[in-house]
């Protein structure tokens, strides 16, 4: 359901559309399926999606801002259904974006795909973290340190935390049945970020672009199973 709804939002995210409209669509699509938007009411957050544009890294608040050609929009979305949570994020090019923006999106998404391949029994948690950092830094980008991936299941955020940086071979050993939300947040320029006065919206300190891709992934005996993929 998370994948279906994110895919729908992707098709609706165009120049002229407000992030609040996308939020309303996300909520109605969740409710129509008998699911509850996971973020609404979480720590006082009032919306179904986080909508983060350009230099905004995560936790952007949907509003009356209309998207314009050349923006990049990160949508983070989760639901609760039948006692379990799903969580995923995607950064979407709006209209025609710069080649620099396009490359940031491609590399961030690729870093997620590469990292997911380490979500296998016998590996350690930080093998995932290390994979993201290696991949993006080799291509000139920076890893956000202040926010991390997480376990997920009967709660939206469960242990362990999953940083997108660090040495390999540390942390818990992965076992079949573990479910992880892996979510690289990658900056075009420096890694530094800060949270604005609204208490939510986190932006890059140097104004550079930021991208965010996330999947909910089950560790299985047959390898990683991407649960939030269509
Ligand atoms: Mg998450």
mmCIF file with all atom_site columns, C-alpha atoms and ligand atoms in Angstrom:
data_model
loop_
_atom_site.group_PDB
_atom_site.id
_atom_site.type_symbol
_atom_site.label_atom_id
_atom_site.label_alt_id
_atom_site.label_comp_id
_atom_site.label_asym_id
_atom_site.label_entity_id
_atom_site.label_seq_id
_atom_site.pdbx_PDB_ins_code
_atom_site.Cartn_x
_atom_site.Cartn_y
_atom_site.Cartn_z
_atom_site.occupancy
_atom_site.B_iso_or_equiv
_atom_site.pdbx_formal_charge
_atom_site.auth_seq_id
_atom_site.auth_comp_id
_atom_site.auth_asym_id
_atom_site.auth_atom_id
_atom_site.pdbx_PDB_model_num
ATOM   1   C  CA  . UNK A 1 1   ? 0.000  0.000   0.000   1.00 0.00 ? 1   UNK A CA  1
ATOM   2   C  CA  . UNK A 1 2   ? 2.834  2.414   0.802   1.00 0.00 ? 2   UNK A CA  1
ATOM   3   C  CA  . UNK A 1 3   ? 4.371  1.689   -2.588  1.00 0.00 ? 3   UNK A CA  1
ATOM   4   C  CA  . UNK A 1 4   ? 1.062  2.068   -4.399  1.00 0.00 ? 4   UNK A CA  1
ATOM   5   C  CA  . UNK A 1 5   ? 0.300  5.389   -2.760  1.00 0.00 ? 5   UNK A CA  1
ATOM   6   C  CA  . UNK A 1 6   ? 3.809  6.790   -3.270  1.00 0.00 ? 6   UNK A CA  1
ATOM   7   C  CA  . UNK A 1 7   ? 3.620  5.794   -6.914  1.00 0.00 ? 7   UNK A CA  1
ATOM   8   C  CA  . UNK A 1 8   ? 0.285  7.590   -7.216  1.00 0.00 ? 8   UNK A CA  1
ATOM   9   C  CA  . UNK A 1 9   ? 1.683  10.709  -5.512  1.00 0.00 ? 9   UNK A CA  1
ATOM   10  C  CA  . UNK A 1 10  ? 4.619  10.635  -7.910  1.00 0.00 ? 10  UNK A CA  1
ATOM   11  C  CA  . UNK A 1 11  ? 2.220  10.809  -10.845 1.00 0.00 ? 11  UNK A CA  1
ATOM   12  C  CA  . UNK A 1 12  ? 0.364  13.742  -9.224  1.00 0.00 ? 12  UNK A CA  1
ATOM   13  C  CA  . UNK A 1 13  ? 3.465  15.785  -8.278  1.00 0.00 ? 13  UNK A CA  1
ATOM   14  C  CA  . UNK A 1 14  ? 3.711  18.382  -11.048 1.00 0.00 ? 14  UNK A CA  1
ATOM   15  C  CA  . UNK A 1 15  ? 4.374  22.113  -11.367 1.00 0.00 ? 15  UNK A CA  1
ATOM   16  C  CA  . UNK A 1 16  ? 1.454  24.056  -9.858  1.00 0.00 ? 16  UNK A CA  1
ATOM   17  C  CA  . UNK A 1 17  ? 0.431  21.327  -7.388  1.00 0.00 ? 17  UNK A CA  1
ATOM   18  C  CA  . UNK A 1 18  ? 0.792  22.189  -3.695  1.00 0.00 ? 18  UNK A CA  1
ATOM   19  C  CA  . UNK A 1 19  ? 2.419  19.879  -1.197  1.00 0.00 ? 19  UNK A CA  1
ATOM   20  C  CA  . UNK A 1 20  ? -0.764 20.167  0.888   1.00 0.00 ? 20  UNK A CA  1
ATOM   21  C  CA  . UNK A 1 21  ? -2.770 18.705  -2.028  1.00 0.00 ? 21  UNK A CA  1
ATOM   22  C  CA  . UNK A 1 22  ? -0.373 15.748  -2.166  1.00 0.00 ? 22  UNK A CA  1
ATOM   23  C  CA  . UNK A 1 23  ? -0.813 15.315  1.579   1.00 0.00 ? 23  UNK A CA  1
ATOM   24  C  CA  . UNK A 1 24  ? -4.605 15.218  1.220   1.00 0.00 ? 24  UNK A CA  1
ATOM   25  C  CA  . UNK A 1 25  ? -4.307 12.647  -1.565  1.00 0.00 ? 25  UNK A CA  1
ATOM   26  C  CA  . UNK A 1 26  ? -1.978 10.479  0.544   1.00 0.00 ? 26  UNK A CA  1
ATOM   27  C  CA  . UNK A 1 27  ? -4.375 10.509  3.459   1.00 0.00 ? 27  UNK A CA  1
ATOM   28  C  CA  . UNK A 1 28  ? -7.465 9.737   1.384   1.00 0.00 ? 28  UNK A CA  1
ATOM   29  C  CA  . UNK A 1 29  ? -5.672 6.922   -0.455  1.00 0.00 ? 29  UNK A CA  1
ATOM   30  C  CA  . UNK A 1 30  ? -4.627 5.380   2.864   1.00 0.00 ? 30  UNK A CA  1
ATOM   31  C  CA  . UNK A 1 31  ? -8.079 5.662   4.412   1.00 0.00 ? 31  UNK A CA  1
ATOM   32  C  CA  . UNK A 1 32  ? -9.706 4.252   1.277   1.00 0.00 ? 32  UNK A CA  1
ATOM   33  C  CA  . UNK A 1 33  ? -7.595 1.102   1.797   1.00 0.00 ? 33  UNK A CA  1
ATOM   34  C  CA  . UNK A 1 34  ? -8.536 0.840   5.470   1.00 0.00 ? 34  UNK A CA  1
ATOM   35  C  CA  . UNK A 1 35  ? -5.062 1.960   6.530   1.00 0.00 ? 35  UNK A CA  1
ATOM   36  C  CA  . UNK A 1 36  ? -4.032 4.770   8.868   1.00 0.00 ? 36  UNK A CA  1
ATOM   37  C  CA  . UNK A 1 37  ? -1.424 7.359   7.857   1.00 0.00 ? 37  UNK A CA  1
ATOM   38  C  CA  . UNK A 1 38  ? 1.438  6.628   10.240  1.00 0.00 ? 38  UNK A CA  1
ATOM   39  C  CA  . UNK A 1 39  ? 2.926  10.090  10.587  1.00 0.00 ? 39  UNK A CA  1
ATOM   40  C  CA  . UNK A 1 40  ? -0.276 11.998  11.332  1.00 0.00 ? 40  UNK A CA  1
ATOM   41  C  CA  . UNK A 1 41  ? -0.318 12.618  15.080  1.00 0.00 ? 41  UNK A CA  1
ATOM   42  C  CA  . UNK A 1 42  ? 3.206  11.233  15.518  1.00 0.00 ? 42  UNK A CA  1
ATOM   43  C  CA  . UNK A 1 43  ? 4.937  13.537  18.034  1.00 0.00 ? 43  UNK A CA  1
ATOM   44  C  CA  . UNK A 1 44  ? 2.351  16.166  17.078  1.00 0.00 ? 44  UNK A CA  1
ATOM   45  C  CA  . UNK A 1 45  ? 3.004  16.065  13.303  1.00 0.00 ? 45  UNK A CA  1
ATOM   46  C  CA  . UNK A 1 46  ? -0.239 17.079  11.586  1.00 0.00 ? 46  UNK A CA  1
ATOM   47  C  CA  . UNK A 1 47  ? 0.120  15.500  8.149   1.00 0.00 ? 47  UNK A CA  1
ATOM   48  C  CA  . UNK A 1 48  ? 0.197  12.167  6.327   1.00 0.00 ? 48  UNK A CA  1
ATOM   49  C  CA  . UNK A 1 49  ? 3.383  12.917  4.374   1.00 0.00 ? 49  UNK A CA  1
ATOM   50  C  CA  . UNK A 1 50  ? 6.601  14.776  4.926   1.00 0.00 ? 50  UNK A CA  1
ATOM   51  C  CA  . UNK A 1 51  ? 7.196  16.962  1.863   1.00 0.00 ? 51  UNK A CA  1
ATOM   52  C  CA  . UNK A 1 52  ? 10.730 18.326  1.604   1.00 0.00 ? 52  UNK A CA  1
ATOM   53  C  CA  . UNK A 1 53  ? 11.659 20.537  -1.343  1.00 0.00 ? 53  UNK A CA  1
ATOM   54  C  CA  . UNK A 1 54  ? 15.176 21.256  -2.687  1.00 0.00 ? 54  UNK A CA  1
ATOM   55  C  CA  . UNK A 1 55  ? 17.436 22.193  0.273   1.00 0.00 ? 55  UNK A CA  1
ATOM   56  C  CA  . UNK A 1 56  ? 14.920 20.620  2.697   1.00 0.00 ? 56  UNK A CA  1
ATOM   57  C  CA  . UNK A 1 57  ? 16.288 17.261  3.826   1.00 0.00 ? 57  UNK A CA  1
ATOM   58  C  CA  . UNK A 1 58  ? 13.409 15.691  5.746   1.00 0.00 ? 58  UNK A CA  1
ATOM   59  C  CA  . UNK A 1 59  ? 10.306 16.449  7.827   1.00 0.00 ? 59  UNK A CA  1
ATOM   60  C  CA  . UNK A 1 60  ? 9.076  19.242  5.537   1.00 0.00 ? 60  UNK A CA  1
ATOM   61  C  CA  . UNK A 1 61  ? 5.522  20.252  6.450   1.00 0.00 ? 61  UNK A CA  1
ATOM   62  C  CA  . UNK A 1 62  ? 2.984  20.127  3.595   1.00 0.00 ? 62  UNK A CA  1
ATOM   63  C  CA  . UNK A 1 63  ? 1.638  23.582  2.798   1.00 0.00 ? 63  UNK A CA  1
ATOM   64  C  CA  . UNK A 1 64  ? 0.277  25.972  0.213   1.00 0.00 ? 64  UNK A CA  1
ATOM   65  C  CA  . UNK A 1 65  ? 3.568  26.186  -1.623  1.00 0.00 ? 65  UNK A CA  1
ATOM   66  C  CA  . UNK A 1 66  ? 3.044  25.185  -5.242  1.00 0.00 ? 66  UNK A CA  1
ATOM   67  C  CA  . UNK A 1 67  ? 5.745  23.070  -6.824  1.00 0.00 ? 67  UNK A CA  1
ATOM   68  C  CA  . UNK A 1 68  ? 7.632  24.691  -9.684  1.00 0.00 ? 68  UNK A CA  1
ATOM   69  C  CA  . UNK A 1 69  ? 9.463  23.281  -12.664 1.00 0.00 ? 69  UNK A CA  1
ATOM   70  C  CA  . UNK A 1 70  ? 12.972 22.233  -11.616 1.00 0.00 ? 70  UNK A CA  1
ATOM   71  C  CA  . UNK A 1 71  ? 12.145 21.472  -7.964  1.00 0.00 ? 71  UNK A CA  1
ATOM   72  C  CA  . UNK A 1 72  ? 13.010 18.176  -6.365  1.00 0.00 ? 72  UNK A CA  1
ATOM   73  C  CA  . UNK A 1 73  ? 10.447 16.923  -3.848  1.00 0.00 ? 73  UNK A CA  1
ATOM   74  C  CA  . UNK A 1 74  ? 11.125 14.261  -1.218  1.00 0.00 ? 74  UNK A CA  1
ATOM   75  C  CA  . UNK A 1 75  ? 7.969  12.525  -0.031  1.00 0.00 ? 75  UNK A CA  1
ATOM   76  C  CA  . UNK A 1 76  ? 8.242  10.328  3.064   1.00 0.00 ? 76  UNK A CA  1
ATOM   77  C  CA  . UNK A 1 77  ? 5.124  8.296   3.790   1.00 0.00 ? 77  UNK A CA  1
ATOM   78  C  CA  . UNK A 1 78  ? 4.094  5.536   6.153   1.00 0.00 ? 78  UNK A CA  1
ATOM   79  C  CA  . UNK A 1 79  ? 0.955  3.667   7.104   1.00 0.00 ? 79  UNK A CA  1
ATOM   80  C  CA  . UNK A 1 80  ? -0.342 1.411   9.842   1.00 0.00 ? 80  UNK A CA  1
ATOM   81  C  CA  . UNK A 1 81  ? -2.415 -1.530  8.644   1.00 0.00 ? 81  UNK A CA  1
ATOM   82  C  CA  . UNK A 1 82  ? -3.545 -4.576  10.591  1.00 0.00 ? 82  UNK A CA  1
ATOM   83  C  CA  . UNK A 1 83  ? -1.082 -3.825  13.402  1.00 0.00 ? 83  UNK A CA  1
ATOM   84  C  CA  . UNK A 1 84  ? 1.998  -3.296  11.243  1.00 0.00 ? 84  UNK A CA  1
ATOM   85  C  CA  . UNK A 1 85  ? 3.805  -0.269  9.878   1.00 0.00 ? 85  UNK A CA  1
ATOM   86  C  CA  . UNK A 1 86  ? 5.302  0.348   6.456   1.00 0.00 ? 86  UNK A CA  1
ATOM   87  C  CA  . UNK A 1 87  ? 7.540  3.328   5.643   1.00 0.00 ? 87  UNK A CA  1
ATOM   88  C  CA  . UNK A 1 88  ? 9.164  4.531   2.431   1.00 0.00 ? 88  UNK A CA  1
ATOM   89  C  CA  . UNK A 1 89  ? 10.420 7.678   0.757   1.00 0.00 ? 89  UNK A CA  1
ATOM   90  C  CA  . UNK A 1 90  ? 11.199 8.865   -2.731  1.00 0.00 ? 90  UNK A CA  1
ATOM   91  C  CA  . UNK A 1 91  ? 12.626 12.073  -4.195  1.00 0.00 ? 91  UNK A CA  1
ATOM   92  C  CA  . UNK A 1 92  ? 10.783 13.172  -7.296  1.00 0.00 ? 92  UNK A CA  1
ATOM   93  C  CA  . UNK A 1 93  ? 11.950 15.512  -10.057 1.00 0.00 ? 93  UNK A CA  1
ATOM   94  C  CA  . UNK A 1 94  ? 9.285  18.132  -10.796 1.00 0.00 ? 94  UNK A CA  1
ATOM   95  C  CA  . UNK A 1 95  ? 9.150  18.912  -14.489 1.00 0.00 ? 95  UNK A CA  1
ATOM   96  C  CA  . UNK A 1 96  ? 12.624 19.340  -15.942 1.00 0.00 ? 96  UNK A CA  1
ATOM   97  C  CA  . UNK A 1 97  ? 15.352 19.415  -13.293 1.00 0.00 ? 97  UNK A CA  1
ATOM   98  C  CA  . UNK A 1 98  ? 19.041 20.318  -13.589 1.00 0.00 ? 98  UNK A CA  1
ATOM   99  C  CA  . UNK A 1 99  ? 21.513 17.591  -14.456 1.00 0.00 ? 99  UNK A CA  1
ATOM   100 C  CA  . UNK A 1 100 ? 23.069 18.135  -11.001 1.00 0.00 ? 100 UNK A CA  1
ATOM   101 C  CA  . UNK A 1 101 ? 19.720 17.427  -9.335  1.00 0.00 ? 101 UNK A CA  1
ATOM   102 C  CA  . UNK A 1 102 ? 19.111 14.420  -11.535 1.00 0.00 ? 102 UNK A CA  1
ATOM   103 C  CA  . UNK A 1 103 ? 22.488 12.931  -10.651 1.00 0.00 ? 103 UNK A CA  1
ATOM   104 C  CA  . UNK A 1 104 ? 21.905 13.462  -6.919  1.00 0.00 ? 104 UNK A CA  1
ATOM   105 C  CA  . UNK A 1 105 ? 18.602 11.586  -7.168  1.00 0.00 ? 105 UNK A CA  1
ATOM   106 C  CA  . UNK A 1 106 ? 20.140 8.767   -9.167  1.00 0.00 ? 106 UNK A CA  1
ATOM   107 C  CA  . UNK A 1 107 ? 23.103 8.306   -6.821  1.00 0.00 ? 107 UNK A CA  1
ATOM   108 C  CA  . UNK A 1 108 ? 20.952 8.475   -3.667  1.00 0.00 ? 108 UNK A CA  1
ATOM   109 C  CA  . UNK A 1 109 ? 18.534 5.890   -5.033  1.00 0.00 ? 109 UNK A CA  1
ATOM   110 C  CA  . UNK A 1 110 ? 21.432 3.690   -6.150  1.00 0.00 ? 110 UNK A CA  1
ATOM   111 C  CA  . UNK A 1 111 ? 23.009 3.926   -2.679  1.00 0.00 ? 111 UNK A CA  1
ATOM   112 C  CA  . UNK A 1 112 ? 19.770 2.574   -1.216  1.00 0.00 ? 112 UNK A CA  1
ATOM   113 C  CA  . UNK A 1 113 ? 19.689 -0.308  -3.708  1.00 0.00 ? 113 UNK A CA  1
ATOM   114 C  CA  . UNK A 1 114 ? 23.338 -1.136  -2.952  1.00 0.00 ? 114 UNK A CA  1
ATOM   115 C  CA  . UNK A 1 115 ? 22.775 -0.957  0.817   1.00 0.00 ? 115 UNK A CA  1
ATOM   116 C  CA  . UNK A 1 116 ? 19.696 -3.190  0.645   1.00 0.00 ? 116 UNK A CA  1
ATOM   117 C  CA  . UNK A 1 117 ? 21.868 -5.973  -0.790  1.00 0.00 ? 117 UNK A CA  1
ATOM   118 C  CA  . UNK A 1 118 ? 23.682 -6.099  2.577   1.00 0.00 ? 118 UNK A CA  1
ATOM   119 C  CA  . UNK A 1 119 ? 20.427 -6.840  4.453   1.00 0.00 ? 119 UNK A CA  1
ATOM   120 C  CA  . UNK A 1 120 ? 21.172 -10.568 4.591   1.00 0.00 ? 120 UNK A CA  1
ATOM   121 C  CA  . UNK A 1 121 ? 21.439 -13.134 7.387   1.00 0.00 ? 121 UNK A CA  1
ATOM   122 C  CA  . UNK A 1 122 ? 24.955 -13.270 8.815   1.00 0.00 ? 122 UNK A CA  1
ATOM   123 C  CA  . UNK A 1 123 ? 25.886 -9.696  7.907   1.00 0.00 ? 123 UNK A CA  1
ATOM   124 C  CA  . UNK A 1 124 ? 26.106 -7.062  10.597  1.00 0.00 ? 124 UNK A CA  1
ATOM   125 C  CA  . UNK A 1 125 ? 23.937 -3.980  10.765  1.00 0.00 ? 125 UNK A CA  1
ATOM   126 C  CA  . UNK A 1 126 ? 26.701 -1.503  9.988   1.00 0.00 ? 126 UNK A CA  1
ATOM   127 C  CA  . UNK A 1 127 ? 27.498 -3.302  6.732   1.00 0.00 ? 127 UNK A CA  1
ATOM   128 C  CA  . UNK A 1 128 ? 24.371 -1.526  5.466   1.00 0.00 ? 128 UNK A CA  1
ATOM   129 C  CA  . UNK A 1 129 ? 25.525 1.813   6.894   1.00 0.00 ? 129 UNK A CA  1
ATOM   130 C  CA  . UNK A 1 130 ? 28.985 1.480   5.429   1.00 0.00 ? 130 UNK A CA  1
ATOM   131 C  CA  . UNK A 1 131 ? 27.638 0.590   1.990   1.00 0.00 ? 131 UNK A CA  1
ATOM   132 C  CA  . UNK A 1 132 ? 25.675 3.848   1.757   1.00 0.00 ? 132 UNK A CA  1
ATOM   133 C  CA  . UNK A 1 133 ? 28.573 6.001   2.879   1.00 0.00 ? 133 UNK A CA  1
ATOM   134 C  CA  . UNK A 1 134 ? 31.077 4.355   0.544   1.00 0.00 ? 134 UNK A CA  1
ATOM   135 C  CA  . UNK A 1 135 ? 28.781 4.641   -2.427  1.00 0.00 ? 135 UNK A CA  1
ATOM   136 C  CA  . UNK A 1 136 ? 27.813 8.292   -2.076  1.00 0.00 ? 136 UNK A CA  1
ATOM   137 C  CA  . UNK A 1 137 ? 31.111 9.712   -0.847  1.00 0.00 ? 137 UNK A CA  1
ATOM   138 C  CA  . UNK A 1 138 ? 32.938 8.109   -3.767  1.00 0.00 ? 138 UNK A CA  1
ATOM   139 C  CA  . UNK A 1 139 ? 30.634 10.194  -5.984  1.00 0.00 ? 139 UNK A CA  1
ATOM   140 C  CA  . UNK A 1 140 ? 31.263 13.472  -4.164  1.00 0.00 ? 140 UNK A CA  1
ATOM   141 C  CA  . UNK A 1 141 ? 28.173 13.625  -1.944  1.00 0.00 ? 141 UNK A CA  1
ATOM   142 C  CA  . UNK A 1 142 ? 27.676 13.863  1.842   1.00 0.00 ? 142 UNK A CA  1
ATOM   143 C  CA  . UNK A 1 143 ? 25.764 11.683  4.296   1.00 0.00 ? 143 UNK A CA  1
ATOM   144 C  CA  . UNK A 1 144 ? 23.427 13.386  6.766   1.00 0.00 ? 144 UNK A CA  1
ATOM   145 C  CA  . UNK A 1 145 ? 24.440 12.275  10.271  1.00 0.00 ? 145 UNK A CA  1
ATOM   146 C  CA  . UNK A 1 146 ? 21.580 13.578  12.411  1.00 0.00 ? 146 UNK A CA  1
ATOM   147 C  CA  . UNK A 1 147 ? 18.864 11.262  11.058  1.00 0.00 ? 147 UNK A CA  1
ATOM   148 C  CA  . UNK A 1 148 ? 19.015 7.519   10.552  1.00 0.00 ? 148 UNK A CA  1
ATOM   149 C  CA  . UNK A 1 149 ? 17.057 4.475   9.414   1.00 0.00 ? 149 UNK A CA  1
ATOM   150 C  CA  . UNK A 1 150 ? 15.378 2.158   11.897  1.00 0.00 ? 150 UNK A CA  1
ATOM   151 C  CA  . UNK A 1 151 ? 13.773 -1.133  12.670  1.00 0.00 ? 151 UNK A CA  1
ATOM   152 C  CA  . UNK A 1 152 ? 10.052 -1.228  11.871  1.00 0.00 ? 152 UNK A CA  1
ATOM   153 C  CA  . UNK A 1 153 ? 7.134  -3.524  12.613  1.00 0.00 ? 153 UNK A CA  1
ATOM   154 C  CA  . UNK A 1 154 ? 4.500  -3.143  15.311  1.00 0.00 ? 154 UNK A CA  1
ATOM   155 C  CA  . UNK A 1 155 ? 5.980  0.327   15.887  1.00 0.00 ? 155 UNK A CA  1
ATOM   156 C  CA  . UNK A 1 156 ? 6.984  2.919   13.318  1.00 0.00 ? 156 UNK A CA  1
ATOM   157 C  CA  . UNK A 1 157 ? 10.433 3.359   14.821  1.00 0.00 ? 157 UNK A CA  1
ATOM   158 C  CA  . UNK A 1 158 ? 11.990 0.327   16.465  1.00 0.00 ? 158 UNK A CA  1
ATOM   159 C  CA  . UNK A 1 159 ? 15.539 -0.537  17.382  1.00 0.00 ? 159 UNK A CA  1
ATOM   160 C  CA  . UNK A 1 160 ? 18.099 -0.712  15.985  1.00 0.00 ? 160 UNK A CA  1
ATOM   161 C  CA  . UNK A 1 161 ? 18.942 2.696   14.571  1.00 0.00 ? 161 UNK A CA  1
ATOM   162 C  CA  . UNK A 1 162 ? 20.578 2.401   11.144  1.00 0.00 ? 162 UNK A CA  1
ATOM   163 C  CA  . UNK A 1 163 ? 23.032 5.227   10.405  1.00 0.00 ? 163 UNK A CA  1
ATOM   164 C  CA  . UNK A 1 164 ? 24.023 5.814   6.781   1.00 0.00 ? 164 UNK A CA  1
ATOM   165 C  CA  . UNK A 1 165 ? 27.706 5.984   7.683   1.00 0.00 ? 165 UNK A CA  1
ATOM   166 C  CA  . UNK A 1 166 ? 30.308 4.135   9.717   1.00 0.00 ? 166 UNK A CA  1
ATOM   167 C  CA  . UNK A 1 167 ? 32.743 1.227   9.570   1.00 0.00 ? 167 UNK A CA  1
ATOM   168 C  CA  . UNK A 1 168 ? 31.498 -2.206  8.450   1.00 0.00 ? 168 UNK A CA  1
ATOM   169 C  CA  . UNK A 1 169 ? 31.190 -5.254  10.713  1.00 0.00 ? 169 UNK A CA  1
ATOM   170 C  CA  . UNK A 1 170 ? 29.566 -3.599  13.743  1.00 0.00 ? 170 UNK A CA  1
ATOM   171 C  CA  . UNK A 1 171 ? 26.185 -3.835  15.433  1.00 0.00 ? 171 UNK A CA  1
ATOM   172 C  CA  . UNK A 1 172 ? 23.681 -6.667  15.564  1.00 0.00 ? 172 UNK A CA  1
ATOM   173 C  CA  . UNK A 1 173 ? 24.024 -9.689  13.345  1.00 0.00 ? 173 UNK A CA  1
ATOM   174 C  CA  . UNK A 1 174 ? 21.128 -9.782  10.874  1.00 0.00 ? 174 UNK A CA  1
ATOM   175 C  CA  . UNK A 1 175 ? 18.662 -12.655 11.114  1.00 0.00 ? 175 UNK A CA  1
ATOM   176 C  CA  . UNK A 1 176 ? 15.707 -13.794 9.010   1.00 0.00 ? 176 UNK A CA  1
ATOM   177 C  CA  . UNK A 1 177 ? 12.532 -12.037 10.132  1.00 0.00 ? 177 UNK A CA  1
ATOM   178 C  CA  . UNK A 1 178 ? 14.107 -8.686  10.950  1.00 0.00 ? 178 UNK A CA  1
ATOM   179 C  CA  . UNK A 1 179 ? 12.481 -5.777  9.126   1.00 0.00 ? 179 UNK A CA  1
ATOM   180 C  CA  . UNK A 1 180 ? 14.466 -2.610  8.531   1.00 0.00 ? 180 UNK A CA  1
ATOM   181 C  CA  . UNK A 1 181 ? 13.640 0.843   7.172   1.00 0.00 ? 181 UNK A CA  1
ATOM   182 C  CA  . UNK A 1 182 ? 16.782 1.808   5.269   1.00 0.00 ? 182 UNK A CA  1
ATOM   183 C  CA  . UNK A 1 183 ? 16.802 5.478   4.311   1.00 0.00 ? 183 UNK A CA  1
ATOM   184 C  CA  . UNK A 1 184 ? 19.830 7.363   3.007   1.00 0.00 ? 184 UNK A CA  1
ATOM   185 C  CA  . UNK A 1 185 ? 19.517 11.160  3.239   1.00 0.00 ? 185 UNK A CA  1
ATOM   186 C  CA  . UNK A 1 186 ? 22.208 12.530  0.963   1.00 0.00 ? 186 UNK A CA  1
ATOM   187 C  CA  . UNK A 1 187 ? 23.376 16.108  0.405   1.00 0.00 ? 187 UNK A CA  1
ATOM   188 C  CA  . UNK A 1 188 ? 24.758 17.605  -2.762  1.00 0.00 ? 188 UNK A CA  1
ATOM   189 C  CA  . UNK A 1 189 ? 27.322 19.657  -0.826  1.00 0.00 ? 189 UNK A CA  1
ATOM   190 C  CA  . UNK A 1 190 ? 28.168 19.560  2.901   1.00 0.00 ? 190 UNK A CA  1
ATOM   191 C  CA  . UNK A 1 191 ? 26.698 17.125  5.421   1.00 0.00 ? 191 UNK A CA  1
ATOM   192 C  CA  . UNK A 1 192 ? 25.598 19.804  7.910   1.00 0.00 ? 192 UNK A CA  1
ATOM   193 C  CA  . UNK A 1 193 ? 21.886 20.348  8.475   1.00 0.00 ? 193 UNK A CA  1
ATOM   194 C  CA  . UNK A 1 194 ? 19.712 22.270  10.903  1.00 0.00 ? 194 UNK A CA  1
ATOM   195 C  CA  . UNK A 1 195 ? 16.044 22.258  11.899  1.00 0.00 ? 195 UNK A CA  1
ATOM   196 C  CA  . UNK A 1 196 ? 14.015 25.390  11.267  1.00 0.00 ? 196 UNK A CA  1
ATOM   197 C  CA  . UNK A 1 197 ? 11.858 27.289  13.751  1.00 0.00 ? 197 UNK A CA  1
ATOM   198 C  CA  . UNK A 1 198 ? 8.769  25.246  12.886  1.00 0.00 ? 198 UNK A CA  1
ATOM   199 C  CA  . UNK A 1 199 ? 10.477 22.459  14.852  1.00 0.00 ? 199 UNK A CA  1
ATOM   200 C  CA  . UNK A 1 200 ? 10.269 19.995  11.936  1.00 0.00 ? 200 UNK A CA  1
ATOM   201 C  CA  . UNK A 1 201 ? 11.709 21.116  8.625   1.00 0.00 ? 201 UNK A CA  1
ATOM   202 C  CA  . UNK A 1 202 ? 15.365 20.146  8.396   1.00 0.00 ? 202 UNK A CA  1
ATOM   203 C  CA  . UNK A 1 203 ? 17.463 21.905  5.748   1.00 0.00 ? 203 UNK A CA  1
ATOM   204 C  CA  . UNK A 1 204 ? 21.029 21.793  4.496   1.00 0.00 ? 204 UNK A CA  1
ATOM   205 C  CA  . UNK A 1 205 ? 23.179 24.442  6.199   1.00 0.00 ? 205 UNK A CA  1
ATOM   206 C  CA  . UNK A 1 206 ? 24.879 25.458  2.947   1.00 0.00 ? 206 UNK A CA  1
ATOM   207 C  CA  . UNK A 1 207 ? 21.680 25.577  0.877   1.00 0.00 ? 207 UNK A CA  1
ATOM   208 C  CA  . UNK A 1 208 ? 22.699 22.628  -1.318  1.00 0.00 ? 208 UNK A CA  1
ATOM   209 C  CA  . UNK A 1 209 ? 20.122 20.138  -2.544  1.00 0.00 ? 209 UNK A CA  1
ATOM   210 C  CA  . UNK A 1 210 ? 19.225 17.022  -0.568  1.00 0.00 ? 210 UNK A CA  1
ATOM   211 C  CA  . UNK A 1 211 ? 17.649 13.708  -1.592  1.00 0.00 ? 211 UNK A CA  1
ATOM   212 C  CA  . UNK A 1 212 ? 15.985 10.916  0.394   1.00 0.00 ? 212 UNK A CA  1
ATOM   213 C  CA  . UNK A 1 213 ? 15.054 7.403   -0.642  1.00 0.00 ? 213 UNK A CA  1
ATOM   214 C  CA  . UNK A 1 214 ? 13.715 4.753   1.719   1.00 0.00 ? 214 UNK A CA  1
ATOM   215 C  CA  . UNK A 1 215 ? 12.421 1.196   1.643   1.00 0.00 ? 215 UNK A CA  1
ATOM   216 C  CA  . UNK A 1 216 ? 11.047 -1.172  4.251   1.00 0.00 ? 216 UNK A CA  1
ATOM   217 C  CA  . UNK A 1 217 ? 13.098 -4.345  3.810   1.00 0.00 ? 217 UNK A CA  1
ATOM   218 C  CA  . UNK A 1 218 ? 12.670 -7.802  5.329   1.00 0.00 ? 218 UNK A CA  1
ATOM   219 C  CA  . UNK A 1 219 ? 15.765 -9.929  5.993   1.00 0.00 ? 219 UNK A CA  1
ATOM   220 C  CA  . UNK A 1 220 ? 14.995 -13.446 4.733   1.00 0.00 ? 220 UNK A CA  1
ATOM   221 C  CA  . UNK A 1 221 ? 16.902 -16.657 4.198   1.00 0.00 ? 221 UNK A CA  1
ATOM   222 C  CA  . UNK A 1 222 ? 16.665 -15.922 0.461   1.00 0.00 ? 222 UNK A CA  1
ATOM   223 C  CA  . UNK A 1 223 ? 18.114 -12.428 0.845   1.00 0.00 ? 223 UNK A CA  1
ATOM   224 C  CA  . UNK A 1 224 ? 16.547 -9.006  1.159   1.00 0.00 ? 224 UNK A CA  1
ATOM   225 C  CA  . UNK A 1 225 ? 12.840 -8.704  0.390   1.00 0.00 ? 225 UNK A CA  1
ATOM   226 C  CA  . UNK A 1 226 ? 11.853 -5.108  -0.411  1.00 0.00 ? 226 UNK A CA  1
ATOM   227 C  CA  . UNK A 1 227 ? 8.357  -4.890  1.080   1.00 0.00 ? 227 UNK A CA  1
ATOM   228 C  CA  . UNK A 1 228 ? 7.685  -1.319  -0.074  1.00 0.00 ? 228 UNK A CA  1
ATOM   229 C  CA  . UNK A 1 229 ? 8.314  -2.019  -3.741  1.00 0.00 ? 229 UNK A CA  1
ATOM   230 C  CA  . UNK A 1 230 ? 5.568  -2.426  -6.334  1.00 0.00 ? 230 UNK A CA  1
HETATM 231 MG MG1 . LIG B 2 .   ? 11.701 5.917   8.096   1.00 0.00 ? 1   LIG B MG1 1
#
